PDB file of C-alpha atoms in Angstrom:
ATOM      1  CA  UNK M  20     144.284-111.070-125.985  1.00  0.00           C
ATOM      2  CA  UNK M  21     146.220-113.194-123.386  1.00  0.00           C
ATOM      3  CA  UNK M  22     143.811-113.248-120.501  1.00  0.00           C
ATOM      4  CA  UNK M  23     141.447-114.325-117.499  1.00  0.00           C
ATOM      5  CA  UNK M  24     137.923-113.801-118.639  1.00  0.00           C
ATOM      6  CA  UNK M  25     134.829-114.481-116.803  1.00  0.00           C
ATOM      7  CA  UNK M  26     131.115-114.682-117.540  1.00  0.00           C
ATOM      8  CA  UNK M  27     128.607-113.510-116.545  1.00  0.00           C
ATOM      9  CA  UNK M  28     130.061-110.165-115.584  1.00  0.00           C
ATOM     10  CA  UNK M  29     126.788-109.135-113.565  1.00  0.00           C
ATOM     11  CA  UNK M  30     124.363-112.021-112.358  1.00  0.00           C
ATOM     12  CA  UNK M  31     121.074-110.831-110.637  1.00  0.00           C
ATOM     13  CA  UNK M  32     118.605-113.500-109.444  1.00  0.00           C
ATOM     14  CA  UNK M  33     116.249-114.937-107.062  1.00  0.00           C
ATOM     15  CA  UNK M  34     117.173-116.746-103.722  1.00  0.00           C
ATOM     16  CA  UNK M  35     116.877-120.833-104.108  1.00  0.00           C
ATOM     17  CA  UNK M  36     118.039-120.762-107.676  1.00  0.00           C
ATOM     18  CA  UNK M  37     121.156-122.578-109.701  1.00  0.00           C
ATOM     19  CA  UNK M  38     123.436-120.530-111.551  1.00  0.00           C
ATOM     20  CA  UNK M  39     126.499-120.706-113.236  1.00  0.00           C
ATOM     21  CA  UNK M  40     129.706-118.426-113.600  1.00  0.00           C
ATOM     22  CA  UNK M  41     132.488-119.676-115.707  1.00  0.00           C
ATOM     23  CA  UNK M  42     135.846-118.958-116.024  1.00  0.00           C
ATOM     24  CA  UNK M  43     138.793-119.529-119.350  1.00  0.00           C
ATOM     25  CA  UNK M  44     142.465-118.567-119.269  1.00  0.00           C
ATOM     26  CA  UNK M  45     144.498-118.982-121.944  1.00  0.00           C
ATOM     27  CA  UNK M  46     148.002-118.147-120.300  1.00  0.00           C
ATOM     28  CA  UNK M  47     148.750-121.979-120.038  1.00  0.00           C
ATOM     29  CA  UNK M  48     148.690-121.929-116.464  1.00  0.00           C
ATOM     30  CA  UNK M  49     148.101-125.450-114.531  1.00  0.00           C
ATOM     31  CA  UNK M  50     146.252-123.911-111.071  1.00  0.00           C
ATOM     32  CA  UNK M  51     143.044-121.758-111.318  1.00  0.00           C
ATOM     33  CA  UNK M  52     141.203-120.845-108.120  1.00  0.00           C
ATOM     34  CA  UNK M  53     137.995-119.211-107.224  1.00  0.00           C
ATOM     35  CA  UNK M  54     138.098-116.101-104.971  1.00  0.00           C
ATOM     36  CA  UNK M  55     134.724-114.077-102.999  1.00  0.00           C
ATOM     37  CA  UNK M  56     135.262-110.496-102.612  1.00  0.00           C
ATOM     38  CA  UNK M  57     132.460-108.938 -99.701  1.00  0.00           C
ATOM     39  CA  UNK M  58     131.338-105.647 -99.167  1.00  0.00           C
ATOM     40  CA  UNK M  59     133.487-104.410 -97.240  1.00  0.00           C
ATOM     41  CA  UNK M  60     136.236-105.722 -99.973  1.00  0.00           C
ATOM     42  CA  UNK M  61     138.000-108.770 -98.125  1.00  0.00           C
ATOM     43  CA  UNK M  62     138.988-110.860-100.396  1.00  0.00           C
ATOM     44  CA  UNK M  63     138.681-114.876 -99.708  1.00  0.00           C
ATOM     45  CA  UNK M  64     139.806-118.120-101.685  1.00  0.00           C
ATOM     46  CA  UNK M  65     137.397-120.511-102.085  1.00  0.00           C
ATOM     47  CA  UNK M  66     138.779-123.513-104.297  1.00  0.00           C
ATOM     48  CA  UNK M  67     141.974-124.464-106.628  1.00  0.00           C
ATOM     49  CA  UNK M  68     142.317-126.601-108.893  1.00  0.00           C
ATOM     50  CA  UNK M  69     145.750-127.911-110.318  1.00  0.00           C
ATOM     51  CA  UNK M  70     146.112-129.821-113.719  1.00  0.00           C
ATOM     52  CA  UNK M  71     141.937-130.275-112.796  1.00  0.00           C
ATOM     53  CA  UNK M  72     142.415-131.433-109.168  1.00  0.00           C
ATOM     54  CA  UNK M  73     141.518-129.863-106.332  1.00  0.00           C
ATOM     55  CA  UNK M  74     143.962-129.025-104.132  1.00  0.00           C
ATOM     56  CA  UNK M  75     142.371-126.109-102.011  1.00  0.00           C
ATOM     57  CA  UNK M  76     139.057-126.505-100.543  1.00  0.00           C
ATOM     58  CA  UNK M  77     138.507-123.702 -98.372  1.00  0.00           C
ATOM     59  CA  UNK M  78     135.319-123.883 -95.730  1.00  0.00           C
ATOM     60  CA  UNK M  79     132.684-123.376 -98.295  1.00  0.00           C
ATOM     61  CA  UNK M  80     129.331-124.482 -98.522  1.00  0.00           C
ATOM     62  CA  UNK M  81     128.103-127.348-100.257  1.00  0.00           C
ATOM     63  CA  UNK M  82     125.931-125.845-102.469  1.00  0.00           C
ATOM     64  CA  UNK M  83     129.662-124.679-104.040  1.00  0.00           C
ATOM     65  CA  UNK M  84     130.450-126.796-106.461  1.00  0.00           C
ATOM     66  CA  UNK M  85     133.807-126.391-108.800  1.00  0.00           C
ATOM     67  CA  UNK M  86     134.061-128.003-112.323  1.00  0.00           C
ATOM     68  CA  UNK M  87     137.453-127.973-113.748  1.00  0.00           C
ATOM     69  CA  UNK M  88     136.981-129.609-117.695  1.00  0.00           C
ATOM     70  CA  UNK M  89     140.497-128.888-118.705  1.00  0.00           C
ATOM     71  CA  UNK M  90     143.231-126.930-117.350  1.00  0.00           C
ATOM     72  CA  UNK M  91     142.167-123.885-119.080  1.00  0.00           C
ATOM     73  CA  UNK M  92     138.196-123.836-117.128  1.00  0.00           C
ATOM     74  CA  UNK M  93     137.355-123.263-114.046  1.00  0.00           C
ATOM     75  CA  UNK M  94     133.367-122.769-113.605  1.00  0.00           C
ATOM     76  CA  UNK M  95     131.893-122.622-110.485  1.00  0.00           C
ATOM     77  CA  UNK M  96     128.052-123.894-109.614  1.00  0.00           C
ATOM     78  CA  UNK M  97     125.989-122.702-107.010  1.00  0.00           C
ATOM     79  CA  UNK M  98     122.944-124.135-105.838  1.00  0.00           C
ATOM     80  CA  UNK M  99     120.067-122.694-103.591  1.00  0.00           C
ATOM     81  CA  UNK M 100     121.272-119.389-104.160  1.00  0.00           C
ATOM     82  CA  UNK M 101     121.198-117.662-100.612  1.00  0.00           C
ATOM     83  CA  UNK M 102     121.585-113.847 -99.691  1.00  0.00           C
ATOM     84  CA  UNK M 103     124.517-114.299 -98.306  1.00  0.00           C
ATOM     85  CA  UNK M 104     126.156-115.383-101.400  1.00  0.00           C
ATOM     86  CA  UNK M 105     126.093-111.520-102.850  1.00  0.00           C
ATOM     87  CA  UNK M 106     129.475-110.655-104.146  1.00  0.00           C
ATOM     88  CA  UNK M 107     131.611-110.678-106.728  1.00  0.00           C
ATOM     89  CA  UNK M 108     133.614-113.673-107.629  1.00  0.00           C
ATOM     90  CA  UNK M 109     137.210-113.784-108.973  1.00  0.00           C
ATOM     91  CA  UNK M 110     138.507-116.469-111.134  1.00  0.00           C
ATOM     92  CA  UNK M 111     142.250-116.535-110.812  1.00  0.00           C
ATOM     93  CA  UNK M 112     145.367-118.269-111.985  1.00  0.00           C
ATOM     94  CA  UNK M 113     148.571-119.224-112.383  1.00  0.00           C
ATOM     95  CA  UNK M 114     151.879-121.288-112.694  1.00  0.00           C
ATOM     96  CA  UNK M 115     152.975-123.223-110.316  1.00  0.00           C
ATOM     97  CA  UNK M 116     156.015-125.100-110.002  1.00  0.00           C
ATOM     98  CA  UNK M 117     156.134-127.672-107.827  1.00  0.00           C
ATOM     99  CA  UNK M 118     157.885-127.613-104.507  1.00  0.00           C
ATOM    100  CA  UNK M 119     158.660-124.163-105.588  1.00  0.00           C
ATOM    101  CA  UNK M 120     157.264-120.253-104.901  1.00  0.00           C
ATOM    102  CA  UNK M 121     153.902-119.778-106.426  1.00  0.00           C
ATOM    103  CA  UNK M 122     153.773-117.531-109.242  1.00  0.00           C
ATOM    104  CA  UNK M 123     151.786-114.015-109.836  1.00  0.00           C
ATOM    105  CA  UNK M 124     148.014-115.320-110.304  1.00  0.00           C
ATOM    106  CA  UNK M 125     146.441-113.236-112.696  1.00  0.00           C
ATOM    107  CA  UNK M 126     142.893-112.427-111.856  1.00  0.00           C
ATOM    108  CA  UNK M 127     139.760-111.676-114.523  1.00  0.00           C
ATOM    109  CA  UNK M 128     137.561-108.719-113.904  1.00  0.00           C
ATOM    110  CA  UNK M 129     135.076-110.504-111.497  1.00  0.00           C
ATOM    111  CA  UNK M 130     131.097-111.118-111.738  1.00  0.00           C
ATOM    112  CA  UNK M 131     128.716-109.549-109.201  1.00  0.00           C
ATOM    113  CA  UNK M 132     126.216-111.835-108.043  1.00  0.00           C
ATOM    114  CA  UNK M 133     123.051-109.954-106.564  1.00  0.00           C
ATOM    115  CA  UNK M 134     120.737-112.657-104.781  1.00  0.00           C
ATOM    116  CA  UNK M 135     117.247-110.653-104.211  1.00  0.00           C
TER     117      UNK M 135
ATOM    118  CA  UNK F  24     148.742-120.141 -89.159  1.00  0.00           C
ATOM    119  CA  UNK F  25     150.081-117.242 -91.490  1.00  0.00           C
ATOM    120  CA  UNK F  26     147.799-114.090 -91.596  1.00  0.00           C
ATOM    121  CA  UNK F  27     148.149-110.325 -92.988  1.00  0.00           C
ATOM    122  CA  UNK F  28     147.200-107.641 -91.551  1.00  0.00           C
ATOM    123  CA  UNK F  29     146.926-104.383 -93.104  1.00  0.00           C
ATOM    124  CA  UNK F  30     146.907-101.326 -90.594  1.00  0.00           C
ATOM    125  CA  UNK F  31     144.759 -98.942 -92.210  1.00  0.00           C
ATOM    126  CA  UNK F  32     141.323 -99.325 -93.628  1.00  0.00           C
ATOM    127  CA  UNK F  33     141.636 -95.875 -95.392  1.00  0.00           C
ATOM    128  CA  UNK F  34     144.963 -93.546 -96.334  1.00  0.00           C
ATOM    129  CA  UNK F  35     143.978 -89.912 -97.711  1.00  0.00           C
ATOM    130  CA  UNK F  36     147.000 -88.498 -99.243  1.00  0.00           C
ATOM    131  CA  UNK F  37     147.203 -85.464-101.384  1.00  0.00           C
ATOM    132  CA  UNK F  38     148.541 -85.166-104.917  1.00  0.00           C
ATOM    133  CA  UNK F  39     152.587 -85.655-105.488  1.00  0.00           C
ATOM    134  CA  UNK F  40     152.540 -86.473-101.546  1.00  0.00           C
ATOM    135  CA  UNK F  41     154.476 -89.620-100.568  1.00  0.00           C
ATOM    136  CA  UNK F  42     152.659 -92.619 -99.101  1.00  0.00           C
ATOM    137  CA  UNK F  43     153.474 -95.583 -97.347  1.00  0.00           C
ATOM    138  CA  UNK F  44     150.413 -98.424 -96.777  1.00  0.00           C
ATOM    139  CA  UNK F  45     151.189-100.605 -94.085  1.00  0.00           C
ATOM    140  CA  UNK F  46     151.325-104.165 -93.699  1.00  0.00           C
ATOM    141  CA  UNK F  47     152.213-106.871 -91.071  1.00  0.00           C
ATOM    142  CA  UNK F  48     152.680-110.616 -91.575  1.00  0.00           C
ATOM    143  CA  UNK F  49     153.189-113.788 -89.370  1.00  0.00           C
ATOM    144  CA  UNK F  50     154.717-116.748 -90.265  1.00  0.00           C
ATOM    145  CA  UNK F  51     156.236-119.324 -89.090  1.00  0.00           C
ATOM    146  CA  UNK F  52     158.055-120.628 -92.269  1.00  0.00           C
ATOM    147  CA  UNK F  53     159.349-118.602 -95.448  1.00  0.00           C
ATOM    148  CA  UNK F  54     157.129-116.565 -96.575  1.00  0.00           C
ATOM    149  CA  UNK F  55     156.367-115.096-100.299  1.00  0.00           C
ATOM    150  CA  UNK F  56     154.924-111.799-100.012  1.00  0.00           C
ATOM    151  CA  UNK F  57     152.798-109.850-102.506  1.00  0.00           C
ATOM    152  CA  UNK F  58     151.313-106.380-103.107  1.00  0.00           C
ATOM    153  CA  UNK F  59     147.724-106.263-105.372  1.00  0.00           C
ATOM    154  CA  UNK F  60     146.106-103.486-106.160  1.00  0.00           C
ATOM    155  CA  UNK F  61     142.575-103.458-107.298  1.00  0.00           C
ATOM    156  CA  UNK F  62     141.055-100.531-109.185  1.00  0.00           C
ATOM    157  CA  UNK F  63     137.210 -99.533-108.829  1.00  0.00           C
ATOM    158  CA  UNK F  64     135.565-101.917-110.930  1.00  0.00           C
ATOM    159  CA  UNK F  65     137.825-103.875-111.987  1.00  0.00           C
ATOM    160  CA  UNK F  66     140.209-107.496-110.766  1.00  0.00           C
ATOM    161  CA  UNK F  67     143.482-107.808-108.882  1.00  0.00           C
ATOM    162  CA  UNK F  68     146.713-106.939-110.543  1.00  0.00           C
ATOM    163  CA  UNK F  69     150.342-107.341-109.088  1.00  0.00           C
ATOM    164  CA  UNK F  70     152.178-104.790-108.198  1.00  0.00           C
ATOM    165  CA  UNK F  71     155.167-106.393-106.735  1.00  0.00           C
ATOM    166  CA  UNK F  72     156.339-109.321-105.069  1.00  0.00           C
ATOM    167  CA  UNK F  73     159.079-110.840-102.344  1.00  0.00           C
ATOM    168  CA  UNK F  74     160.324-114.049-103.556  1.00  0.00           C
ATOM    169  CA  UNK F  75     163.780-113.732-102.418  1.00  0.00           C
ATOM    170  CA  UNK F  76     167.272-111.975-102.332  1.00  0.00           C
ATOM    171  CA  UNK F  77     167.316-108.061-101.996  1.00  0.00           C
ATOM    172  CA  UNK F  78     164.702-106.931 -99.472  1.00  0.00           C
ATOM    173  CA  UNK F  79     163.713-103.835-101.244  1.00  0.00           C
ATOM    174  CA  UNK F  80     162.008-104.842-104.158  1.00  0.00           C
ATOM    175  CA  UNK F  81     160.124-102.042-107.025  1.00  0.00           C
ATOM    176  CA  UNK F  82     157.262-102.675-108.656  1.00  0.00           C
ATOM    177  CA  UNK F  83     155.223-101.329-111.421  1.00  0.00           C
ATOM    178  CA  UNK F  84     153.777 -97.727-111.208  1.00  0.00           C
ATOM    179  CA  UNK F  85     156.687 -96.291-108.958  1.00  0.00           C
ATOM    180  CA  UNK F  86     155.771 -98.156-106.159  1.00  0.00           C
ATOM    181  CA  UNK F  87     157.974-100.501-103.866  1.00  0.00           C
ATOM    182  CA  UNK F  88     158.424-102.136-100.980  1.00  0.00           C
ATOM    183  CA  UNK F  89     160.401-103.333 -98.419  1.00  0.00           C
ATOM    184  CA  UNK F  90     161.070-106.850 -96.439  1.00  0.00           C
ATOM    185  CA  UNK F  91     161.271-106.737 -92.960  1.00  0.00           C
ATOM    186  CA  UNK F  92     162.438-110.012 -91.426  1.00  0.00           C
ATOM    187  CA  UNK F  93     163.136-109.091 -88.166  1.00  0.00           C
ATOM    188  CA  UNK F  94     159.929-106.893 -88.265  1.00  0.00           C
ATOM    189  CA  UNK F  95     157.521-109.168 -90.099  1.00  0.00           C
ATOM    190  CA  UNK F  96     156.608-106.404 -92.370  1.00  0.00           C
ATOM    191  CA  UNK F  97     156.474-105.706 -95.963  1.00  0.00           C
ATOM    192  CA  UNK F  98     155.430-101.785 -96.564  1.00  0.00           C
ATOM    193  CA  UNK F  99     154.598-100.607 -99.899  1.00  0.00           C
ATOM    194  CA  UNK F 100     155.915 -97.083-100.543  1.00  0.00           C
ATOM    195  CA  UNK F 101     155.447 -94.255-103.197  1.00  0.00           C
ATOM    196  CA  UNK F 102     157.092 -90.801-102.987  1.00  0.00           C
ATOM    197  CA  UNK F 103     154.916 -88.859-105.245  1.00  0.00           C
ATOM    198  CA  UNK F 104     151.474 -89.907-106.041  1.00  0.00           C
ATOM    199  CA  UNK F 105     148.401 -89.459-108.940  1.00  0.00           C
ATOM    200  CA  UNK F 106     144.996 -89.233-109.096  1.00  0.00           C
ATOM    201  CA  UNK F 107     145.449 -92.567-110.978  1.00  0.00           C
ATOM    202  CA  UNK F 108     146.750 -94.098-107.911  1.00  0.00           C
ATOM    203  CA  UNK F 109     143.234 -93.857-106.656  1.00  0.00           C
ATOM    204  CA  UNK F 110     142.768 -97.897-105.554  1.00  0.00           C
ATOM    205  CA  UNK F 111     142.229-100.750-103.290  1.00  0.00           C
ATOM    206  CA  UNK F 112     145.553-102.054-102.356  1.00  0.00           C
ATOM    207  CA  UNK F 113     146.360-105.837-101.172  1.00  0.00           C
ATOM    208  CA  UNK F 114     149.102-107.040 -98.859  1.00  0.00           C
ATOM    209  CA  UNK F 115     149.189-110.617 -99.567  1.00  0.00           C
ATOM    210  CA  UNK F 116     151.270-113.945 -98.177  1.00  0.00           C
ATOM    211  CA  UNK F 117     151.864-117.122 -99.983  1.00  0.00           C
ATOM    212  CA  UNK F 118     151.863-120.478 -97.954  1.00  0.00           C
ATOM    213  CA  UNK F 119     152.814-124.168 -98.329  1.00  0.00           C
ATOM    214  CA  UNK F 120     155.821-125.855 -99.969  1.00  0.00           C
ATOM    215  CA  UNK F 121     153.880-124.786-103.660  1.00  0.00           C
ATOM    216  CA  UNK F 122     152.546-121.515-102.613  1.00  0.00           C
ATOM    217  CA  UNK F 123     149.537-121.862-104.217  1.00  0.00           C
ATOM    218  CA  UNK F 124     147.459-120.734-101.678  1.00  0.00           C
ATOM    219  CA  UNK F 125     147.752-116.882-100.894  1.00  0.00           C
ATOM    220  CA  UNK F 126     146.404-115.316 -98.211  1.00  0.00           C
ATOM    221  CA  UNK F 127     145.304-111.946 -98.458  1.00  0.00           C
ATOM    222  CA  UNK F 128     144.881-108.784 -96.006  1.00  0.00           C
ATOM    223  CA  UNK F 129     142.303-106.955 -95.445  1.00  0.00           C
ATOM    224  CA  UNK F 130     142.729-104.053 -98.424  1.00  0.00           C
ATOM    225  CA  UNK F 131     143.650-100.451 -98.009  1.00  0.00           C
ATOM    226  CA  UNK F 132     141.788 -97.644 -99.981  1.00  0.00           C
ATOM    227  CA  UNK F 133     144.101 -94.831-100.846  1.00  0.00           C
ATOM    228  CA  UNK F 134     142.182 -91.935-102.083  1.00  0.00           C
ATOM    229  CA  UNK F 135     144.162 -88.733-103.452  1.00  0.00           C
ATOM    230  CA  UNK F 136     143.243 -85.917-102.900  1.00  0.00           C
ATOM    231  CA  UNK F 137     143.958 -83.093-105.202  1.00  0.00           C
TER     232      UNK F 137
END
């Protein structure tokens, strides 16, 4: 099936470790971005890439790291794992033209991240 | 800057009752405008969008909205709703020359009741 898949799909683990989440689409779309969804369900974008660049870094934390290996990956890194970081993480994306309305990002079905 | 803001938090509505979930924008360039809605458990999906041209624009599931230029709004309407309707909902505003970047709201839960 033509989609956005993520993995993990649940992540629980301790605070101060690395982990990984990683993200395929195979739409053939040239931007993928990483969203955090809260608890109280606001929704915030954290990077995009386009054609593996980055062209949105939002005010994230360091310990954030994006890794874009071809246009179809986005994975995303996080070191130190904090409380704070609990939620669940989107991987999105889409085509976009240039100089030219952004299309419909399609979005996977998230990973919950539980940092005990 | 360009921000959303959705008006309610929370909209109970009973079955085959119409709804209409708010939501403001402000801009100071063209906007694209967007309606997500996100079912328990699961990722965004579109539900309609503003690009350009006619200002009432339908979406999937017998929803649509309506653009609002002179009031900076973009309302998403339904006149008869389901159980299945039971979601989070997204206003949402595109920004920049490539519109890559959207900018969400806040998310409105619209529970039916039956």
């Amino acid at each position: 099936d033509t989609a956005v898949s993520q993995t993990p799909k649940y992540l629980v683990t301790q605070m101060g470790n690395d982990k990984s989440i990683k993200c395929e689409q195979n739409l053939g779309h040239d931007t993928m971005y990483w969203y955090k969804q809260d608890s109280k369900k606001f929704l915030k974008i954290m990077f995009s890439y386009n054609n593996k660049e980055l062209i949105i870094n939002e005010t994230v934390p360091n310990r954030f790291s994006p890794k874009s290996p071809d246009k179809a990956h986005l994975n995303l890194h996080i070191n130190s794992l904090e409380l704070g970081d609990s939620a669940v993480y989107f991987c999105a994306s889409s085509h976009t033209t240039s100089g030219g309305p952004g299309g419909e990002q399609f979005f996977g079905p998230g990973t919950r991240l539980t940092v005990l | 800057a360009q921000s959303v803001t959705q008006l309610d938090s929370q909209v109970p509505v009973f079955e085959e009752a119409p709804v209409e979930l708010r939501c403001n924008y402000s801009s100071s360039v063209s906007v694209y405008l967007f309606w997500y809605v996100q079912y328990p458990n699961q990722g965004l999906q579109l539900l309609l969008k503003y690009l350009s041209g006619s200002t009432l624009v339908k979406g999937i599931n017998g929803f649509e909205a309506e653009f609002n230029k002179s009031q900076t709004s973009f309302h998403l309407r339904k006149p008869s709703v389901h159980i299945s309707d039971t979601a989070e909902y997204f206003c949402a505003v595109s920004v920049g020359s490539s519109a890559s970047k959207i900018i969400f709201g806040s998310g409105t839960r619209l529970s039916i009741r039956p």
